[in-house]
């Protein structure tokens, strides 16, 4: 049996597409039908000469699959560099749109961390700031990547630098209001965070839920990234529309070290959200003993009331956190 030349991690994609090709009688394949199938089979195999021969017969170089993938998109996804260069040189549409997601070749190249392909597409007129119907841009895709090794990390930075050098909007957000800086903060990718900040990424921009990049770092437990953002001037007491602060988010999750970091940066320990909840109340309600100890040591008010008239101690009682309730009682916490 002939051994497949495709990388193992891509065999499933080829198999899925070949199944689709085997029944390529649907109008979705366009007027070319069978000839389109031949083009796709050769594109899958990375057979540049065969693709060239088929195109010379007048076939559409951008013939889409049922899912809207063009041969160029497939070649990018499969890292067929010679075929990519050939298709682009022959005039393949570098701004084609995939059905469903609406992703373009440059978004796909960014997603697969391909700096050379990104540069080639830009050179051929790819729209750097194109935003797919799914909300993705090339910069958002690459910022979301969590590199598996030093090689991927290096390629990721090259892609980002190239996009930014060619006018990528650093604060262009997804449909949910998520920016490249937020994605990098979530994954703790300090190299990408630093690069984006060098290009004036906003520290105070908020997503649709009101979370800032600092809050993304906090909720993801990325302490190094949080320190970096704070050192660059991130507001420690910025509030969401519901009135939550980074300290409240840390307290609710029992992130004691993160809470200590925020308090060291003068976070308002007595701030309340729209329900009258403080950081201490969140820690008590969730039963986070060490976080409660920290907040008490930092002089959090033990008998503040929320909008329902509950103290931190009452919240601990209501949620059956006996150890926290005892700690609050010893600190003078009352039940009203």
Tab-separated table of C-alpha atoms in Angstrom:
chain	number	residue	atom	x	y	z
A	1	UNK	CA	0.000	0.000	0.000
A	2	UNK	CA	1.298	3.426	-0.914
A	3	UNK	CA	2.111	5.504	2.106
A	4	UNK	CA	0.281	8.856	2.367
A	5	UNK	CA	2.414	11.918	1.841
A	6	UNK	CA	0.142	14.052	3.978
A	7	UNK	CA	1.168	14.923	7.544
A	8	UNK	CA	-0.765	12.707	10.011
A	9	UNK	CA	-2.492	15.649	11.688
A	10	UNK	CA	-4.055	16.590	8.348
A	11	UNK	CA	-5.149	13.152	7.151
A	12	UNK	CA	-8.599	13.555	8.642
A	13	UNK	CA	-9.123	16.797	6.675
A	14	UNK	CA	-8.131	15.117	3.438
A	15	UNK	CA	-10.384	12.138	4.147
A	16	UNK	CA	-13.350	14.374	4.891
A	17	UNK	CA	-12.846	16.382	1.737
A	18	UNK	CA	-12.384	13.285	-0.445
A	19	UNK	CA	-15.717	11.959	0.803
A	20	UNK	CA	-17.281	15.230	-0.241
A	21	UNK	CA	-15.519	15.083	-3.618
A	22	UNK	CA	-16.763	11.557	-4.269
A	23	UNK	CA	-20.320	12.906	-4.415
A	24	UNK	CA	-19.517	16.154	-6.139
A	25	UNK	CA	-22.752	16.276	-8.117
A	26	UNK	CA	-24.261	19.052	-6.034
A	27	UNK	CA	-24.732	22.510	-7.622
A	28	UNK	CA	-22.573	23.743	-4.752
A	29	UNK	CA	-19.593	22.673	-6.812
A	30	UNK	CA	-20.498	25.034	-9.634
A	31	UNK	CA	-20.679	24.398	-13.351
A	32	UNK	CA	-17.365	22.585	-13.471
A	33	UNK	CA	-18.576	19.550	-11.500
A	34	UNK	CA	-16.224	16.642	-12.262
A	35	UNK	CA	-13.385	18.820	-13.472
A	36	UNK	CA	-13.609	20.711	-10.175
A	37	UNK	CA	-13.174	17.400	-8.392
A	38	UNK	CA	-9.989	16.751	-10.357
A	39	UNK	CA	-8.654	20.177	-9.426
A	40	UNK	CA	-9.367	19.563	-5.776
A	41	UNK	CA	-7.836	16.091	-5.756
A	42	UNK	CA	-4.612	17.414	-7.201
A	43	UNK	CA	-4.646	20.389	-4.830
A	44	UNK	CA	-5.014	18.017	-1.893
A	45	UNK	CA	-2.008	16.044	-3.093
A	46	UNK	CA	-0.004	19.230	-3.588
A	47	UNK	CA	0.545	18.308	-7.258
A	48	UNK	CA	1.442	21.688	-8.711
A	49	UNK	CA	2.016	20.436	-12.251
A	50	UNK	CA	-1.319	18.633	-12.390
A	51	UNK	CA	-3.120	21.680	-10.994
A	52	UNK	CA	-1.418	23.808	-13.637
A	53	UNK	CA	-2.581	21.466	-16.417
A	54	UNK	CA	-6.159	21.531	-15.167
A	55	UNK	CA	-6.167	25.336	-14.910
A	56	UNK	CA	-4.838	25.605	-18.448
A	57	UNK	CA	-8.060	23.913	-19.569
A	58	UNK	CA	-9.929	26.926	-18.255
A	59	UNK	CA	-10.996	25.714	-14.854
A	60	UNK	CA	-11.860	28.252	-12.137
A	61	UNK	CA	-8.834	28.678	-9.866
A	62	UNK	CA	-11.165	29.728	-7.032
A	63	UNK	CA	-13.628	26.844	-7.439
A	64	UNK	CA	-15.113	26.418	-3.949
A	65	UNK	CA	-15.857	23.252	-2.059
A	66	UNK	CA	-19.248	22.786	-0.478
A	67	UNK	CA	-17.988	24.586	2.604
A	68	UNK	CA	-16.618	27.466	0.570
A	69	UNK	CA	-12.950	26.485	0.809
A	70	UNK	CA	-10.955	27.463	-2.253
A	71	UNK	CA	-7.884	25.501	-3.418
A	72	UNK	CA	-5.733	28.346	-2.051
A	73	UNK	CA	-7.349	28.031	1.367
A	74	UNK	CA	-6.745	24.290	1.351
A	75	UNK	CA	-3.121	24.732	0.309
A	76	UNK	CA	-2.608	27.199	3.173
A	77	UNK	CA	-4.269	24.913	5.696
A	78	UNK	CA	-2.119	22.025	4.486
A	79	UNK	CA	1.062	24.160	4.402
A	80	UNK	CA	1.709	23.356	0.733
A	81	UNK	CA	4.125	26.251	0.199
A	82	UNK	CA	4.939	25.618	-3.468
A	83	UNK	CA	1.268	25.240	-4.333
A	84	UNK	CA	0.394	28.387	-2.376
A	85	UNK	CA	2.984	30.366	-4.333
A	86	UNK	CA	1.772	28.883	-7.630
A	87	UNK	CA	-1.910	29.611	-6.986
A	88	UNK	CA	-1.211	33.169	-5.855
A	89	UNK	CA	0.998	33.812	-8.874
A	90	UNK	CA	-1.768	32.480	-11.120
A	91	UNK	CA	-4.227	34.987	-9.667
A	92	UNK	CA	-6.079	33.065	-6.967
A	93	UNK	CA	-8.328	35.392	-4.985
A	94	UNK	CA	-6.415	36.265	-1.814
A	95	UNK	CA	-9.570	37.817	-0.392
A	96	UNK	CA	-11.972	34.943	-1.014
A	97	UNK	CA	-14.488	34.198	1.734
A	98	UNK	CA	-15.233	30.808	3.191
A	99	UNK	CA	-18.909	29.981	3.627
A	100	UNK	CA	-20.152	29.876	7.196
A	101	UNK	CA	-17.207	31.369	9.050
A	102	UNK	CA	-16.445	33.919	6.326
A	103	UNK	CA	-12.711	33.475	6.931
A	104	UNK	CA	-10.278	34.634	4.265
A	105	UNK	CA	-6.906	33.136	3.255
A	106	UNK	CA	-4.956	35.530	5.501
A	107	UNK	CA	-7.075	34.596	8.519
A	108	UNK	CA	-6.428	30.923	7.804
A	109	UNK	CA	-2.696	31.580	7.386
A	110	UNK	CA	-2.642	33.423	10.719
A	111	UNK	CA	-4.537	30.614	12.407
A	112	UNK	CA	-1.909	28.115	11.181
A	113	UNK	CA	0.960	30.422	12.227
A	114	UNK	CA	2.462	30.864	8.763
A	115	UNK	CA	4.485	34.112	8.624
A	116	UNK	CA	5.797	33.580	5.084
A	117	UNK	CA	2.310	32.958	3.736
A	118	UNK	CA	0.925	35.964	5.585
A	119	UNK	CA	3.640	38.137	4.026
A	120	UNK	CA	2.923	36.726	0.563
A	121	UNK	CA	-0.808	37.336	0.866
A	122	UNK	CA	-0.247	40.898	2.060
A	123	UNK	CA	2.094	41.477	-0.873
A	124	UNK	CA	-0.655	40.258	-3.209
A	125	UNK	CA	-3.278	42.577	-1.729
A	126	UNK	CA	-4.879	40.646	1.120
A	127	UNK	CA	-7.090	42.800	3.347
A	128	UNK	CA	-5.272	42.899	6.670
A	129	UNK	CA	-8.253	44.208	8.638
A	130	UNK	CA	-10.914	42.097	6.968
A	131	UNK	CA	-13.330	40.809	9.611
A	132	UNK	CA	-15.139	37.560	8.938
A	133	UNK	CA	-18.831	37.074	9.644
A	134	UNK	CA	-17.706	34.955	12.598
A	135	UNK	CA	-15.913	38.010	14.000
A	136	UNK	CA	-12.351	36.870	13.340
A	137	UNK	CA	-9.552	38.965	11.933
A	138	UNK	CA	-6.060	37.719	11.175
A	139	UNK	CA	-4.711	39.532	14.245
A	140	UNK	CA	-7.379	38.079	16.541
A	141	UNK	CA	-6.708	34.566	15.233
A	142	UNK	CA	-2.963	34.723	15.771
A	143	UNK	CA	-3.259	36.426	19.168
A	144	UNK	CA	-5.499	33.618	20.358
A	145	UNK	CA	-2.890	30.953	19.554
A	146	UNK	CA	-1.149	29.317	22.514
A	147	UNK	CA	2.278	28.292	21.127
A	148	UNK	CA	3.302	24.708	21.792
A	149	UNK	CA	7.022	25.397	21.613
A	150	UNK	CA	9.658	28.092	21.022
A	151	UNK	CA	9.407	27.671	17.257
A	152	UNK	CA	5.685	28.364	17.211
A	153	UNK	CA	6.159	31.296	19.585
A	154	UNK	CA	8.729	32.814	17.237
A	155	UNK	CA	6.473	32.360	14.193
A	156	UNK	CA	3.544	33.824	16.092
A	157	UNK	CA	5.468	37.009	16.852
A	158	UNK	CA	6.558	37.266	13.212
A	159	UNK	CA	2.956	37.062	12.017
A	160	UNK	CA	1.810	39.686	14.518
A	161	UNK	CA	4.665	42.032	13.663
A	162	UNK	CA	3.913	41.716	9.962
A	163	UNK	CA	0.203	42.364	10.423
A	164	UNK	CA	0.825	45.409	12.612
A	165	UNK	CA	3.484	46.742	10.230
A	166	UNK	CA	0.932	46.609	7.429
A	167	UNK	CA	-1.813	48.457	9.252
A	168	UNK	CA	-3.662	45.895	11.330
A	169	UNK	CA	-5.888	47.681	13.838
A	170	UNK	CA	-4.617	46.612	17.215
A	171	UNK	CA	-7.917	47.196	19.042
A	172	UNK	CA	-10.292	45.786	16.424
A	173	UNK	CA	-12.546	43.516	18.454
A	174	UNK	CA	-14.570	40.392	17.776
A	175	UNK	CA	-18.355	40.353	17.845
A	176	UNK	CA	-18.133	39.778	21.597
A	177	UNK	CA	-15.848	42.776	21.996
A	178	UNK	CA	-12.730	40.679	22.570
A	179	UNK	CA	-9.458	42.232	21.435
A	180	UNK	CA	-6.104	40.686	20.579
A	181	UNK	CA	-4.730	41.929	23.902
A	182	UNK	CA	-7.509	40.159	25.778
A	183	UNK	CA	-6.778	36.860	24.061
A	184	UNK	CA	-3.075	37.183	24.847
A	185	UNK	CA	-3.835	38.159	28.453
A	186	UNK	CA	-6.111	35.137	28.860
A	187	UNK	CA	-3.410	32.711	27.767
A	188	UNK	CA	-0.663	34.481	29.711
A	189	UNK	CA	1.358	35.151	26.574
A	190	UNK	CA	3.481	37.991	27.913
A	191	UNK	CA	5.560	38.256	24.729
A	192	UNK	CA	2.449	38.963	22.659
A	193	UNK	CA	1.012	41.224	25.359
A	194	UNK	CA	4.218	43.289	25.350
A	195	UNK	CA	4.247	43.510	21.555
A	196	UNK	CA	0.629	44.649	21.401
A	197	UNK	CA	1.224	47.235	24.111
A	198	UNK	CA	4.194	48.555	22.139
A	199	UNK	CA	1.683	49.214	19.362
A	200	UNK	CA	-0.609	51.127	21.718
A	201	UNK	CA	-3.198	48.445	22.441
A	202	UNK	CA	-5.778	49.839	24.841
A	203	UNK	CA	-5.454	48.757	28.462
A	204	UNK	CA	-8.897	50.041	29.363
A	205	UNK	CA	-11.008	48.745	26.480
A	206	UNK	CA	-13.855	46.499	27.643
A	207	UNK	CA	-15.544	43.550	25.988
A	208	UNK	CA	-19.332	43.144	25.761
A	209	UNK	CA	-19.406	41.949	29.382
A	210	UNK	CA	-17.291	44.861	30.537
A	211	UNK	CA	-14.083	42.914	31.151
A	212	UNK	CA	-10.754	44.656	30.556
A	213	UNK	CA	-7.508	42.929	29.528
A	214	UNK	CA	-6.479	42.989	33.201
A	215	UNK	CA	-9.721	41.256	34.168
A	216	UNK	CA	-9.115	38.630	31.488
A	217	UNK	CA	-5.712	37.956	33.024
A	218	UNK	CA	-7.206	37.861	36.526
A	219	UNK	CA	-10.051	35.475	35.688
A	220	UNK	CA	-7.614	33.184	33.870
A	221	UNK	CA	-5.153	33.121	36.769
A	222	UNK	CA	-2.343	34.713	34.741
A	223	UNK	CA	-0.422	36.495	37.502
A	224	UNK	CA	2.667	37.396	35.423
A	225	UNK	CA	0.478	38.940	32.761
A	226	UNK	CA	-1.544	40.822	35.360
A	227	UNK	CA	1.692	42.236	36.807
A	228	UNK	CA	2.786	43.319	33.342
A	229	UNK	CA	-0.526	45.033	32.599
A	230	UNK	CA	-0.492	46.813	35.948
A	231	UNK	CA	3.094	47.949	35.377
A	232	UNK	CA	1.969	49.499	32.099
A	233	UNK	CA	-0.789	51.459	33.780
A	234	UNK	CA	-3.891	49.266	33.724
A	235	UNK	CA	-6.600	50.672	35.977
A	236	UNK	CA	-6.883	48.500	39.057
A	237	UNK	CA	-10.380	49.693	39.959
A	238	UNK	CA	-12.057	49.788	36.538
A	239	UNK	CA	-15.634	48.512	36.844
A	240	UNK	CA	-17.826	46.415	34.586
A	241	UNK	CA	-21.379	47.661	33.855
A	242	UNK	CA	-22.467	45.473	36.795
A	243	UNK	CA	-19.968	47.239	39.037
A	244	UNK	CA	-17.472	44.387	39.389
A	245	UNK	CA	-13.778	45.170	39.872
A	246	UNK	CA	-10.736	42.998	39.265
A	247	UNK	CA	-10.418	42.465	43.023
A	248	UNK	CA	-13.988	41.202	43.252
A	249	UNK	CA	-13.353	38.769	40.397
A	250	UNK	CA	-10.215	37.480	42.101
A	251	UNK	CA	-11.974	37.139	45.462
A	252	UNK	CA	-14.916	35.293	43.941
A	253	UNK	CA	-12.526	32.770	42.407
A	254	UNK	CA	-10.407	32.363	45.513
A	255	UNK	CA	-7.316	33.720	43.789
A	256	UNK	CA	-5.529	34.838	46.939
A	257	UNK	CA	-2.175	35.715	45.363
A	258	UNK	CA	-3.917	37.667	42.613
A	259	UNK	CA	-5.983	39.529	45.190
A	260	UNK	CA	-2.813	40.354	47.122
A	261	UNK	CA	-1.223	41.700	43.933
A	262	UNK	CA	-4.211	43.965	43.316
A	263	UNK	CA	-4.249	45.197	46.895
A	264	UNK	CA	-0.553	45.994	46.636
A	265	UNK	CA	-1.561	48.215	43.711
A	266	UNK	CA	-4.049	50.072	45.971
A	267	UNK	CA	-7.205	48.343	44.756
A	268	UNK	CA	-10.284	49.620	46.598
A	269	UNK	CA	-11.018	46.863	49.085
A	270	UNK	CA	-14.347	48.440	50.047
A	271	UNK	CA	-15.737	48.908	46.516
A	272	UNK	CA	-19.251	47.586	45.911
A	273	UNK	CA	-20.958	46.319	42.793
A	274	UNK	CA	-24.551	47.126	41.837
A	275	UNK	CA	-25.797	44.506	44.317
A	276	UNK	CA	-23.792	46.031	47.141
A	277	UNK	CA	-21.322	43.134	47.148
A	278	UNK	CA	-17.718	43.681	48.238
A	279	UNK	CA	-14.669	41.518	47.601
A	280	UNK	CA	-14.944	40.126	51.142
A	281	UNK	CA	-18.567	39.191	50.548
A	282	UNK	CA	-17.673	37.300	47.387
A	283	UNK	CA	-14.896	35.407	49.154
A	284	UNK	CA	-17.186	34.549	52.077
A	285	UNK	CA	-20.067	33.505	49.851
A	286	UNK	CA	-17.848	31.150	47.868
A	287	UNK	CA	-16.090	29.782	50.950
A	288	UNK	CA	-12.565	30.853	50.072
A	289	UNK	CA	-10.823	30.752	53.438
A	290	UNK	CA	-7.357	32.011	52.483
A	291	UNK	CA	-8.771	34.857	50.409
A	292	UNK	CA	-11.052	35.828	53.293
A	293	UNK	CA	-8.038	35.805	55.632
A	294	UNK	CA	-6.131	38.068	53.267
A	295	UNK	CA	-8.947	40.578	52.939
A	296	UNK	CA	-9.446	40.704	56.698
A	297	UNK	CA	-5.704	41.213	57.184
A	298	UNK	CA	-5.929	44.117	54.754
A	299	UNK	CA	-8.703	45.686	56.867
A	300	UNK	CA	-11.772	44.873	54.792
A	301	UNK	CA	-14.916	46.008	56.581
A	302	UNK	CA	-16.351	42.903	58.159
A	303	UNK	CA	-19.896	44.192	58.754
A	304	UNK	CA	-20.725	45.943	55.496
A	305	UNK	CA	-24.189	45.116	54.165
A	306	UNK	CA	-25.124	44.252	50.615
A	307	UNK	CA	-28.390	45.386	49.028
A	308	UNK	CA	-30.227	42.463	50.613
A	309	UNK	CA	-28.967	43.380	54.068
A	310	UNK	CA	-26.492	40.488	54.381
A	311	UNK	CA	-23.054	40.710	55.959
A	312	UNK	CA	-20.086	38.611	54.816
A	313	UNK	CA	-20.667	36.292	57.787
A	314	UNK	CA	-24.321	35.791	56.862
A	315	UNK	CA	-23.322	34.921	53.304
A	316	UNK	CA	-20.926	32.302	54.648
A	317	UNK	CA	-23.683	30.866	56.858
A	318	UNK	CA	-26.216	30.840	54.019
A	319	UNK	CA	-23.807	28.880	51.839
A	320	UNK	CA	-22.683	26.505	54.620
A	321	UNK	CA	-19.050	27.554	54.784
A	322	UNK	CA	-18.465	26.905	58.481
A	323	UNK	CA	-14.718	27.554	58.507
A	324	UNK	CA	-15.164	30.940	56.827
A	325	UNK	CA	-18.087	31.788	59.108
A	326	UNK	CA	-15.962	31.026	62.179
A	327	UNK	CA	-13.148	33.200	60.860
A	328	UNK	CA	-15.525	36.104	60.276
A	329	UNK	CA	-17.083	35.664	63.726
A	330	UNK	CA	-13.645	35.840	65.318
A	331	UNK	CA	-13.014	39.021	63.336
A	332	UNK	CA	-16.187	40.590	64.772
A	333	UNK	CA	-18.513	39.676	61.952
A	334	UNK	CA	-22.175	39.881	62.813
A	335	UNK	CA	-25.452	38.447	61.557
A	336	UNK	CA	-28.375	40.864	61.467
